[in-house]
PDB file of C-alpha atoms in Angstrom:
ATOM      1  CA  MET A  67      -4.837  27.078  12.857  1.00  0.00           C
ATOM      2  CA  THR A  68      -3.499  27.325   9.456  1.00  0.00           C
ATOM      3  CA  TYR A  69      -1.829  24.630   7.120  1.00  0.00           C
ATOM      4  CA  GLU A  70       1.489  26.425   7.344  1.00  0.00           C
ATOM      5  CA  GLU A  71       1.304  26.727  11.190  1.00  0.00           C
ATOM      6  CA  PHE A  72       0.538  23.223  11.237  1.00  0.00           C
ATOM      7  CA  VAL A  73       3.448  21.992   9.332  1.00  0.00           C
ATOM      8  CA  ASP A  74       5.891  24.272  11.215  1.00  0.00           C
ATOM      9  CA  ALA A  75       4.514  22.704  14.539  1.00  0.00           C
ATOM     10  CA  ARG A  76       4.231  19.208  13.538  1.00  0.00           C
ATOM     11  CA  LEU A  77       6.322  18.249  10.501  1.00  0.00           C
ATOM     12  CA  ALA A  78       9.410  17.182  12.206  1.00  0.00           C
ATOM     13  CA  ALA A  79       7.624  14.781  14.715  1.00  0.00           C
ATOM     14  CA  LEU A  80       5.620  13.354  11.623  1.00  0.00           C
ATOM     15  CA  LEU A  81       8.842  12.713   9.981  1.00  0.00           C
ATOM     16  CA  ARG A  82      10.442  10.878  12.754  1.00  0.00           C
ATOM     17  CA  TYR A  83       7.314   8.736  12.960  1.00  0.00           C
ATOM     18  CA  ALA A  84       7.430   7.941   9.166  1.00  0.00           C
ATOM     19  CA  VAL A  85      11.425   6.879   9.688  1.00  0.00           C
ATOM     20  CA  MET A  86      10.267   4.583  12.308  1.00  0.00           C
ATOM     21  CA  LEU A  87       7.692   3.138   9.921  1.00  0.00           C
ATOM     22  CA  THR A  88       9.808   3.024   6.960  1.00  0.00           C
ATOM     23  CA  GLY A  89      13.063   2.438   8.592  1.00  0.00           C
ATOM     24  CA  ASP A  90      14.744   4.697   6.039  1.00  0.00           C
ATOM     25  CA  PRO A  91      15.164   8.551   6.003  1.00  0.00           C
ATOM     26  CA  HIS A  92      14.849   8.890   2.486  1.00  0.00           C
ATOM     27  CA  GLN A  93      11.509   6.735   1.951  1.00  0.00           C
ATOM     28  CA  ALA A  94      10.517   8.535   5.084  1.00  0.00           C
ATOM     29  CA  GLN A  95      10.792  11.900   3.476  1.00  0.00           C
ATOM     30  CA  ASP A  96       9.037  10.456   0.541  1.00  0.00           C
ATOM     31  CA  LEU A  97       6.069   8.976   2.556  1.00  0.00           C
ATOM     32  CA  VAL A  98       5.642  12.365   4.255  1.00  0.00           C
ATOM     33  CA  GLN A  99       5.617  14.652   1.272  1.00  0.00           C
ATOM     34  CA  GLU A 100       3.039  12.518  -0.369  1.00  0.00           C
ATOM     35  CA  THR A 101       0.663  12.887   2.786  1.00  0.00           C
ATOM     36  CA  MET A 102       1.503  16.372   3.256  1.00  0.00           C
ATOM     37  CA  VAL A 103       0.210  17.056  -0.140  1.00  0.00           C
ATOM     38  CA  ARG A 104      -2.901  15.348   0.195  1.00  0.00           C
ATOM     39  CA  VAL A 105      -3.437  17.193   3.810  1.00  0.00           C
ATOM     40  CA  GLN A 106      -2.863  20.354   1.957  1.00  0.00           C
ATOM     41  CA  LEU A 107      -5.384  19.448  -0.661  1.00  0.00           C
ATOM     42  CA  ASN A 108      -7.611  18.598   2.040  1.00  0.00           C
ATOM     43  CA  TRP A 109      -6.878  21.196   4.738  1.00  0.00           C
ATOM     44  CA  ARG A 110     -10.445  22.124   5.435  1.00  0.00           C
ATOM     45  CA  ARG A 111     -11.387  18.642   6.419  1.00  0.00           C
ATOM     46  CA  VAL A 112      -8.344  18.137   8.410  1.00  0.00           C
ATOM     47  CA  ALA A 113      -8.538  21.218  10.051  1.00  0.00           C
ATOM     48  CA  ARG A 114     -12.133  20.817  11.133  1.00  0.00           C
ATOM     49  CA  ALA A 115     -10.903  17.291  12.878  1.00  0.00           C
ATOM     50  CA  ASP A 116     -11.104  16.925  16.618  1.00  0.00           C
ATOM     51  CA  SER A 117      -7.392  16.546  16.362  1.00  0.00           C
ATOM     52  CA  PRO A 118      -5.690  17.647  13.141  1.00  0.00           C
ATOM     53  CA  GLU A 119      -2.258  15.763  14.035  1.00  0.00           C
ATOM     54  CA  ARG A 120      -4.284  12.558  14.569  1.00  0.00           C
ATOM     55  CA  TYR A 121      -5.950  12.828  11.271  1.00  0.00           C
ATOM     56  CA  VAL A 122      -2.712  13.478   9.546  1.00  0.00           C
ATOM     57  CA  ARG A 123      -1.008  10.762  11.293  1.00  0.00           C
ATOM     58  CA  ARG A 124      -3.693   8.480  10.311  1.00  0.00           C
ATOM     59  CA  MET A 125      -3.220   9.825   6.597  1.00  0.00           C
ATOM     60  CA  LEU A 126       0.541   8.986   7.093  1.00  0.00           C
ATOM     61  CA  THR A 127      -0.022   5.455   8.462  1.00  0.00           C
ATOM     62  CA  ASN A 128      -2.523   4.428   5.672  1.00  0.00           C
ATOM     63  CA  GLN A 129      -0.478   5.835   2.982  1.00  0.00           C
ATOM     64  CA  PHE A 130       2.611   3.713   4.699  1.00  0.00           C
ATOM     65  CA  VAL A 131       0.161   0.722   4.518  1.00  0.00           C
ATOM     66  CA  ASP A 132      -0.985   0.924   1.159  1.00  0.00           C
ATOM     67  CA  TRP A 133       2.181   2.009  -0.378  1.00  0.00           C
ATOM     68  CA  ARG A 134       2.628  -0.047  -3.672  1.00  0.00           C
ATOM     69  CA  ARG A 135       6.214   0.661  -4.935  1.00  0.00           C
ATOM     70  CA  GLY A 136       7.249  -2.751  -5.496  1.00  0.00           C
ATOM     71  CA  SER A 137       9.631  -4.714  -3.143  1.00  0.00           C
ATOM     72  CA  TRP A 138      11.263  -1.688  -1.760  1.00  0.00           C
ATOM     73  CA  VAL A 139      11.873  -3.144   1.710  1.00  0.00           C
ATOM     74  CA  ARG A 140      13.878  -6.025   0.069  1.00  0.00           C
ATOM     75  CA  ARG A 141      15.918  -3.016  -1.523  1.00  0.00           C
ATOM     76  CA  VAL A 142      16.546  -0.801   1.468  1.00  0.00           C
ATOM     77  CA  LEU A 143      19.183  -1.357   4.109  1.00  0.00           C
ATOM     78  CA  LEU A 144      17.855  -0.325   7.023  1.00  0.00           C
ATOM     79  CA  ARG A 145      19.623   1.523   9.648  1.00  0.00           C
ATOM     80  CA  GLY A 146      18.460   3.828  12.491  1.00  0.00           C
ATOM     81  CA  ALA A 147      20.660   6.931  13.474  1.00  0.00           C
ATOM     82  CA  PRO A 148      22.574   6.537  16.666  1.00  0.00           C
ATOM     83  CA  ASP A 149      21.249   8.195  19.556  1.00  0.00           C
ATOM     84  CA  GLU A 150      24.166  10.303  20.961  1.00  0.00           C
ATOM     85  CA  ALA A 151      22.787  10.386  24.263  1.00  0.00           C
ATOM     86  CA  VAL A 152      23.284   6.501  24.808  1.00  0.00           C
ATOM     87  CA  ALA A 153      26.647   5.414  25.961  1.00  0.00           C
ATOM     88  CA  ALA A 154      28.811   3.567  23.304  1.00  0.00           C
ATOM     89  CA  PRO A 155      28.640  -0.218  23.726  1.00  0.00           C
ATOM     90  CA  ALA A 156      31.875  -2.033  24.459  1.00  0.00           C
ATOM     91  CA  ASP A 157      31.627  -3.748  20.913  1.00  0.00           C
ATOM     92  CA  HIS A 158      30.574  -1.145  18.212  1.00  0.00           C
ATOM     93  CA  ALA A 159      30.566  -3.867  15.565  1.00  0.00           C
ATOM     94  CA  GLN A 160      28.379  -6.258  17.499  1.00  0.00           C
ATOM     95  CA  HIS A 161      25.832  -3.272  18.257  1.00  0.00           C
ATOM     96  CA  ALA A 162      25.682  -2.319  14.628  1.00  0.00           C
ATOM     97  CA  VAL A 163      25.078  -6.031  13.729  1.00  0.00           C
ATOM     98  CA  ASP A 164      22.477  -6.452  16.521  1.00  0.00           C
ATOM     99  CA  ARG A 165      20.705  -3.033  15.226  1.00  0.00           C
ATOM    100  CA  ASP A 166      20.675  -4.119  11.499  1.00  0.00           C
ATOM    101  CA  GLN A 167      19.273  -7.339  12.627  1.00  0.00           C
ATOM    102  CA  VAL A 168      16.217  -5.642  14.418  1.00  0.00           C
ATOM    103  CA  TRP A 169      15.524  -3.482  11.728  1.00  0.00           C
ATOM    104  CA  SER A 170      15.804  -6.598   9.393  1.00  0.00           C
ATOM    105  CA  TRP A 171      13.188  -8.599  11.630  1.00  0.00           C
ATOM    106  CA  LEU A 172      10.949  -5.252  11.520  1.00  0.00           C
ATOM    107  CA  ALA A 173      11.035  -5.005   7.723  1.00  0.00           C
ATOM    108  CA  GLY A 174      10.104  -8.376   7.381  1.00  0.00           C
ATOM    109  CA  LEU A 175       6.647  -7.906   9.152  1.00  0.00           C
ATOM    110  CA  PRO A 176       3.625  -7.167   7.094  1.00  0.00           C
ATOM    111  CA  ARG A 177       3.094  -3.218   7.009  1.00  0.00           C
ATOM    112  CA  ARG A 178      -0.071  -3.230   9.428  1.00  0.00           C
ATOM    113  CA  GLN A 179       2.012  -5.393  12.072  1.00  0.00           C
ATOM    114  CA  ARG A 180       4.836  -2.986  11.796  1.00  0.00           C
ATOM    115  CA  ALA A 181       2.932   0.244  12.015  1.00  0.00           C
ATOM    116  CA  THR A 182       1.091  -1.292  15.194  1.00  0.00           C
ATOM    117  CA  LEU A 183       4.396  -1.754  16.856  1.00  0.00           C
ATOM    118  CA  VAL A 184       5.704   1.780  15.999  1.00  0.00           C
ATOM    119  CA  LEU A 185       2.402   3.284  17.010  1.00  0.00           C
ATOM    120  CA  ARG A 186       2.593   1.364  20.598  1.00  0.00           C
ATOM    121  CA  TYR A 187       6.024   1.427  21.265  1.00  0.00           C
ATOM    122  CA  TYR A 188       7.566   4.374  19.502  1.00  0.00           C
ATOM    123  CA  GLU A 189       4.494   6.802  19.590  1.00  0.00           C
ATOM    124  CA  ASP A 190       3.212   5.428  23.100  1.00  0.00           C
ATOM    125  CA  LEU A 191      -0.553   5.343  21.928  1.00  0.00           C
ATOM    126  CA  PRO A 192      -3.114   3.154  23.562  1.00  0.00           C
ATOM    127  CA  ASP A 193      -4.927   0.582  21.565  1.00  0.00           C
ATOM    128  CA  ALA A 194      -7.996   2.403  21.094  1.00  0.00           C
ATOM    129  CA  GLU A 195      -6.169   5.645  19.682  1.00  0.00           C
ATOM    130  CA  ILE A 196      -4.055   2.999  17.429  1.00  0.00           C
ATOM    131  CA  ALA A 197      -7.372   1.403  16.389  1.00  0.00           C
ATOM    132  CA  GLU A 198      -8.776   4.721  15.495  1.00  0.00           C
ATOM    133  CA  ILE A 199      -5.289   5.548  13.346  1.00  0.00           C
ATOM    134  CA  LEU A 200      -5.615   2.175  11.257  1.00  0.00           C
ATOM    135  CA  GLY A 201      -9.252   2.392  10.905  1.00  0.00           C
ATOM    136  CA  CYS A 202     -10.055  -1.158  12.530  1.00  0.00           C
ATOM    137  CA  ALA A 203     -11.249  -2.602  15.889  1.00  0.00           C
ATOM    138  CA  VAL A 204      -9.336  -2.614  19.065  1.00  0.00           C
ATOM    139  CA  GLY A 205      -9.271  -6.227  19.031  1.00  0.00           C
ATOM    140  CA  THR A 206      -7.495  -6.173  15.638  1.00  0.00           C
ATOM    141  CA  VAL A 207      -4.800  -3.920  16.977  1.00  0.00           C
ATOM    142  CA  ARG A 208      -4.249  -6.429  19.809  1.00  0.00           C
ATOM    143  CA  SER A 209      -3.920  -9.355  17.508  1.00  0.00           C
ATOM    144  CA  CYS A 210      -1.558  -7.505  15.083  1.00  0.00           C
ATOM    145  CA  ILE A 211       0.686  -6.504  18.103  1.00  0.00           C
ATOM    146  CA  SER A 212       0.672  -9.934  19.431  1.00  0.00           C
ATOM    147  CA  ARG A 213       1.410 -11.721  16.116  1.00  0.00           C
ATOM    148  CA  ALA A 214       4.128  -9.217  15.301  1.00  0.00           C
ATOM    149  CA  LEU A 215       5.962  -9.734  19.029  1.00  0.00           C
ATOM    150  CA  THR A 216       5.586 -13.648  18.352  1.00  0.00           C
ATOM    151  CA  THR A 217       7.099 -13.134  14.935  1.00  0.00           C
ATOM    152  CA  LEU A 218      10.165 -11.177  16.280  1.00  0.00           C
ATOM    153  CA  ARG A 219      10.483 -13.549  19.434  1.00  0.00           C
ATOM    154  CA  THR A 220      10.823 -16.460  16.951  1.00  0.00           C
ATOM    155  CA  GLU A 221      13.152 -14.765  14.669  1.00  0.00           C
ATOM    156  CA  TYR A 222      15.360 -13.830  17.774  1.00  0.00           C
ATOM    157  CA  ALA A 223      15.007 -17.551  19.281  1.00  0.00           C
ATOM    158  CA  GLU A 224      16.198 -18.597  15.894  1.00  0.00           C
ATOM    159  CA  ALA A 225      19.067 -16.451  15.538  1.00  0.00           C
ATOM    160  CA  ARG A 226      20.566 -17.251  19.034  1.00  0.00           C
ATOM    161  CA  PRO A 227      22.313 -20.508  19.655  1.00  0.00           C
TER     162      PRO A 227
END
């Protein structure tokens, strides 16, 4: 498989994954662009991997976790694109408020915890594969997920009267 064939086949999926990590389509595009430049420079090594897609996803995840552009999370208003297949809720304003609140809570998580949640619940990966992508032990993945969910539950409980 050539680099061009890989990009044609997997770029859209990598971009969707990056949007879930960053919460912002523009930041996701920057993240994917930086990662794909590195992939192209190291394509021989990537192509020799057992699963080039998994290798690139790991590179993208590591790039996200290590991204040092200051406090961009505080400056970005995180909004998800509406899913056209989902029926419209009765109260559009409340739906928007709830969605923004969830994005806000996710943005407040440490990057590694957020990455584990995205890999588990958005990418639907098992613990072992998440551990391989993040370069850590399976127990660390479970601990990160547990801590992230505990934080989100606490935030939710505090927000509800």
